[in-house]
Coordinates of C-alpha atoms and ligand atoms in Angstrom, one line a residue:
M1 CA 46.5 17.7 214.7
Q2 CA 49.7 16.2 213.2
F3 CA 51.9 13.6 214.6
L4 CA 55.5 13.7 214.9
N5 CA 57.5 10.8 214.0
S6 CA 57.5 8.8 217.2
K7 CA 61.1 8.2 218.4
T8 CA 63.0 4.7 218.4
S9 CA 65.0 4.2 221.6
E10 CA 67.4 1.4 222.7
I11 CA 66.9 -0.6 225.8
F12 CA 68.3 -3.6 227.6
L13 CA 66.1 -6.3 229.0
N14 CA 67.8 -9.1 230.9
N15 CA 71.1 -8.2 229.2
Q16 CA 69.3 -8.2 225.5
K17 CA 69.5 -5.3 223.4
Y18 CA 66.2 -4.2 221.9
F19 CA 64.8 -1.2 220.2
I20 CA 61.4 0.3 221.0
K21 CA 59.2 2.3 218.6
R22 CA 57.6 4.6 221.2
D23 CA 54.2 5.0 219.8
D24 CA 52.9 5.5 223.4
L25 CA 54.4 9.0 223.0
L26 CA 52.7 10.1 219.7
H27 CA 50.8 12.8 221.5
S28 CA 49.4 13.5 225.0
D29 CA 45.8 12.7 224.2
F30 CA 45.7 10.5 221.1
S31 CA 48.5 7.9 221.3
G32 CA 49.3 4.2 220.6
N33 CA 48.0 2.1 218.0
K34 CA 44.5 3.2 218.3
A35 CA 45.5 6.6 217.3
R36 CA 47.2 5.1 214.3
K37 CA 44.0 3.0 213.5
F38 CA 41.7 6.1 213.7
Y39 CA 44.1 8.5 212.1
Y40 CA 41.9 8.2 208.9
F41 CA 39.0 9.5 210.6
L42 CA 40.9 12.4 212.2
Q43 CA 42.5 13.5 209.0
N44 CA 39.5 13.2 206.6
E45 CA 36.5 15.3 206.4
L46 CA 33.7 12.9 207.5
K47 CA 31.1 14.3 205.3
G48 CA 27.5 14.1 206.8
V49 CA 28.6 12.4 209.8
K50 CA 27.3 13.5 213.2
K51 CA 27.8 10.8 215.5
I52 CA 30.2 7.7 216.0
I53 CA 28.9 4.4 217.3
S54 CA 30.9 1.8 218.7
Y55 CA 31.1 -1.0 221.4
G56 CA 33.5 -3.2 223.6
S57 CA 34.5 -3.4 227.1
N58 CA 34.1 -0.5 229.7
Q59 CA 38.0 0.1 230.0
S60 CA 38.9 -0.2 226.4
N61 CA 41.8 1.7 224.9
A62 CA 39.7 2.0 221.8
M63 CA 36.7 3.6 223.6
Y64 CA 39.2 6.4 224.9
S65 CA 40.7 7.1 221.6
L66 CA 37.5 7.4 220.0
S67 CA 36.2 9.8 222.6
V68 CA 39.2 12.0 221.9
L69 CA 38.5 11.8 218.2
C70 CA 35.0 12.7 218.7
K71 CA 35.7 15.6 221.0
L72 CA 38.3 17.0 218.3
K73 CA 35.9 16.4 215.3
K74 CA 32.9 17.8 217.4
L75 CA 31.0 14.5 216.9
K76 CA 28.7 12.7 219.5
F77 CA 29.9 9.5 220.6
D78 CA 27.4 6.8 221.5
Y79 CA 29.5 3.6 223.1
Y80 CA 27.7 0.2 224.0
V81 CA 28.8 -2.1 226.8
S82 CA 27.3 -5.3 228.1
H83 CA 27.6 -4.2 231.5
L84 CA 28.9 -1.6 233.9
P85 CA 30.2 -2.5 237.4
S86 CA 28.6 -0.2 240.1
F87 CA 31.9 0.2 241.4
L88 CA 33.3 1.7 238.4
K89 CA 30.2 3.8 237.9
E90 CA 30.9 5.3 241.5
N91 CA 34.5 5.6 241.2
P92 CA 35.5 6.2 237.5
N93 CA 39.1 5.7 236.5
G94 CA 41.4 5.0 233.8
N95 CA 39.9 5.0 230.1
Y96 CA 36.3 5.1 231.4
K97 CA 37.0 8.3 233.4
E98 CA 38.5 10.1 230.8
A99 CA 36.2 8.8 228.0
I100 CA 33.1 10.2 230.1
K101 CA 34.9 13.6 230.6
N102 CA 35.4 13.9 226.8
G103 CA 31.5 13.6 226.3
M104 CA 31.1 9.7 225.6
N105 CA 27.6 8.6 226.0
L106 CA 27.7 5.2 227.5
I107 CA 24.8 2.7 226.9
I108 CA 24.3 -0.6 228.6
G109 CA 22.7 -2.9 226.1
E110 CA 22.8 -4.3 222.7
V111 CA 24.4 -2.6 219.7
P112 CA 22.0 -1.5 217.1
N113 CA 22.0 -3.4 213.8
S114 CA 21.3 -0.7 211.5
F115 CA 22.1 3.1 211.5
K116 CA 21.0 6.4 210.3
E117 CA 22.8 8.2 207.5
D118 CA 24.5 10.5 209.7
E119 CA 25.9 7.9 211.9
L120 CA 29.3 6.2 211.6
F121 CA 29.7 2.7 213.0
I122 CA 33.3 1.5 213.9
S123 CA 33.5 -2.3 215.1
E124 CA 35.2 -3.3 218.5
G125 CA 38.9 -2.4 218.9
G126 CA 39.0 -0.5 215.5
A127 CA 39.3 -3.4 213.1
V128 CA 38.4 -1.5 210.1
K129 CA 39.9 -1.2 206.6
E130 CA 40.4 2.5 207.2
A131 CA 43.0 1.6 210.0
K132 CA 45.5 1.0 207.1
Y133 CA 45.8 4.6 206.4
G134 CA 47.6 5.6 209.7
I135 CA 49.4 2.1 209.8
E136 CA 51.1 2.7 206.5
I137 CA 52.4 6.1 208.1
L138 CA 54.0 3.9 211.0
A139 CA 55.3 1.6 208.5
N140 CA 57.1 4.4 206.5
E141 CA 58.7 5.6 209.9
I142 CA 60.0 2.2 210.7
K143 CA 61.3 2.0 207.0
S144 CA 63.0 5.3 207.3
W145 CA 64.4 4.4 210.6
A146 CA 65.9 1.2 209.4
K147 CA 67.4 2.9 206.3
E148 CA 69.2 5.3 208.6
Q149 CA 70.6 2.4 210.9
N150 CA 71.7 0.7 207.7
I151 CA 69.9 -2.4 208.8
E152 CA 69.2 -5.1 205.9
N153 CA 65.8 -6.0 205.5
S154 CA 66.6 -9.8 206.5
K155 CA 67.9 -8.8 209.8
L156 CA 65.2 -6.9 211.4
K157 CA 62.5 -8.7 213.3
I158 CA 59.7 -6.6 214.5
F159 CA 57.4 -7.7 217.5
L160 CA 53.9 -6.4 218.5
P161 CA 51.2 -8.2 220.6
S162 CA 47.9 -8.6 219.0
G163 CA 44.1 -8.2 219.9
T164 CA 42.3 -8.1 216.7
G165 CA 45.4 -8.3 214.8
T166 CA 44.5 -5.3 212.8
T167 CA 47.8 -3.5 213.6
A168 CA 50.2 -6.3 213.0
L169 CA 48.6 -7.6 209.8
Y170 CA 48.8 -4.0 208.2
L171 CA 52.2 -3.5 209.3
K172 CA 53.3 -6.6 207.6
H173 CA 51.3 -5.6 204.6
Y174 CA 53.6 -2.6 204.3
L175 CA 57.0 -3.6 205.6
P176 CA 59.7 -5.8 204.1
F177 CA 60.7 -7.1 207.3
E178 CA 59.6 -10.1 209.6
V179 CA 56.7 -9.3 211.6
L180 CA 56.1 -11.5 214.7
T181 CA 53.0 -11.1 217.1
C182 CA 51.1 -13.4 219.6
S183 CA 47.5 -13.6 220.4
C184 CA 46.3 -11.9 223.6
V185 CA 42.5 -11.7 223.4
G186 CA 41.5 -14.8 221.7
D187 CA 43.4 -18.0 220.8
D188 CA 45.8 -18.4 217.9
E189 CA 43.0 -19.7 215.7
Y190 CA 40.9 -16.6 216.4
L191 CA 43.8 -14.3 215.3
K192 CA 44.3 -16.4 212.1
K193 CA 40.6 -15.8 211.3
Q194 CA 41.0 -12.2 212.0
F195 CA 43.8 -11.9 209.5
M196 CA 42.1 -13.9 206.8
A197 CA 39.0 -11.5 207.2
L198 CA 41.3 -8.6 206.2
E199 CA 43.7 -10.2 203.8
K200 CA 44.1 -13.5 202.4
E201 CA 48.1 -13.7 202.5
N202 CA 51.1 -12.2 203.9
H203 CA 50.2 -12.7 207.4
P204 CA 52.4 -11.8 210.3
K205 CA 54.0 -15.0 212.0
I206 CA 52.0 -16.0 215.4
L207 CA 54.6 -17.0 218.1
K208 CA 53.3 -20.0 220.3
K209 CA 52.2 -19.7 223.8
E210 CA 53.2 -22.4 226.5
K211 CA 50.1 -21.6 228.6
K212 CA 46.6 -20.6 227.8
Y213 CA 45.9 -17.1 229.2
H214 CA 42.2 -15.4 229.3
F215 CA 42.1 -11.8 228.3
G216 CA 41.9 -9.3 231.3
K217 CA 42.4 -12.0 234.1
L218 CA 45.3 -11.3 236.5
Y219 CA 48.4 -13.3 236.3
K220 CA 51.4 -13.0 238.8
E221 CA 53.8 -13.5 235.9
F222 CA 52.3 -10.4 234.0
Y223 CA 52.7 -8.1 237.1
T224 CA 56.1 -9.3 237.5
K225 CA 57.2 -8.6 233.9
H226 CA 55.5 -5.1 234.1
L227 CA 57.6 -4.2 237.1
E228 CA 60.7 -5.8 235.7
L229 CA 60.2 -3.7 232.5
K230 CA 59.7 -0.6 234.5
E231 CA 62.9 -1.2 236.5
Q232 CA 65.2 -2.0 233.8
T233 CA 64.0 0.0 230.9
K234 CA 62.3 3.0 232.7
I235 CA 59.3 2.8 230.5
E236 CA 55.7 1.8 231.5
F237 CA 54.1 -1.0 229.4
D238 CA 50.7 -1.8 229.0
L239 CA 49.6 -4.9 231.3
L240 CA 46.9 -6.4 229.1
Y241 CA 49.1 -6.9 225.9
D242 CA 52.6 -6.1 226.6
S243 CA 53.3 -8.3 229.6
L244 CA 52.5 -11.4 227.6
G245 CA 54.0 -10.0 224.6
W246 CA 57.3 -9.6 226.4
I247 CA 57.2 -13.0 227.9
I248 CA 56.7 -14.3 224.5
F249 CA 59.3 -12.2 222.6
E250 CA 61.8 -12.7 225.1
N251 CA 61.3 -16.4 224.9
F252 CA 61.5 -16.3 221.2
V253 CA 64.7 -14.4 221.2
K254 CA 66.4 -16.4 223.7
N255 CA 65.9 -19.6 221.9
L256 CA 66.9 -18.1 218.4
E257 CA 69.9 -19.4 216.5
N258 CA 72.5 -17.0 215.7
K259 CA 70.5 -14.2 217.6
D260 CA 73.5 -11.8 217.6
D261 CA 73.0 -11.5 213.8
Y262 CA 69.6 -10.0 214.2
I263 CA 68.2 -6.7 215.4
F264 CA 64.9 -6.5 217.5
L265 CA 62.3 -3.9 217.5
Y266 CA 59.1 -3.8 219.7
I267 CA 56.4 -1.5 219.2
H268 CA 55.2 0.1 222.0
Q269 CA 51.3 0.5 221.3
G270 CA 50.2 2.9 224.1
G271 CA 47.4 1.8 226.6
V272 CA 49.2 2.9 229.7
L273 CA 45.9 4.8 230.9
G274 CA 44.4 1.4 231.1
N275 CA 46.8 0.5 233.6
I276 CA 45.4 2.6 236.4
S277 CA 42.6 0.0 237.3
M278 CA 44.8 -3.0 236.3
I279 CA 47.4 -2.0 238.8
E280 CA 44.8 -1.4 241.5
R281 CA 43.7 -5.1 241.0
Y282 CA 47.1 -6.4 240.9
R283 CA 48.2 -4.6 244.1
F284 CA 45.1 -6.1 245.8
K285 CA 45.6 -9.6 244.7
F286 CA 49.5 -9.7 245.1
P287 CA 50.1 -7.1 247.7
N288 CA 53.8 -8.4 248.3
S289 CA 55.1 -8.1 244.6
Ligands
PLP301 C1 44.3 -2.4 221.0 C2 45.8 -2.6 221.6 C3 46.4 -3.7 221.1 C4 45.8 -4.7 219.9 O1 45.9 -4.0 218.7 P1 45.0 -4.8 217.4 O2 45.5 -3.9 216.4 O3 43.5 -4.9 217.8 O4 45.8 -6.2 217.4 C5 47.8 -4.0 221.6 N1 48.1 -3.2 222.4 C6 47.8 -2.3 223.0 C7 48.2 -1.4 224.0 C8 46.3 -2.0 222.8 O5 45.6 -0.8 223.3

């Protein structure tokens, strides 16, 4: 499988111009930042490997992308979760449904702490060094685009919301532009630790939040932002990371001095398959939105 260079489009949100790197459109089955992070495993011969083992949440985007990878590479896939709601088991949807269809073997319980020789363990959310390989390709696409557009290095500000921070960190590693992010899964301290674990310096800048959010919880402003984005840009963004990401990024841009001197690029990291179950929950909780 070969990726095409994902396109970069121009949008307006609340009268401000942004460019969007459409990594959500990389490929119909394998897209977003998980596809970038796992590209190494797709492209390289995994000598002697018969099974991939990972763990995380039961609706994770990484879980779905790993199921696609294992299907393509004809590998077995064991995925560990701490729990599986009986409602989801009986009414599969979103990432869970598609991963099961791809042959994922879901195991409820503790992740083993040792592995056989033919097993490859990938840590939660794809926070692995191999992610560098695919993210360098993403960085090169951004560099070529900026060159085509004659954008000076100091004029481009790139934003992407973080979970483990792996994508933002490696992008910063390969790019001469400012890379901004915000924490979505843990707090800012957690994100700094994640950065430190991968590299000691040259970290993305973490934009502060005005309010504390808990990952996976429903917030009315997230749903409103999601609907507003869809209405104004005609693009569907992910509800777990992008709604918060856009709230933080828009606020940053609004308060930036000489903002007309800069070009803003937002990386769309995919994940929309996970929206199905989130939208059901939001509609139920906020029926009048
Ligand atoms: C996984 C994911 C992220 C977070 O990526 P990290 O590299 O873990 O920071 C952001 N957005 C979407 C849509 C994702 O699926």
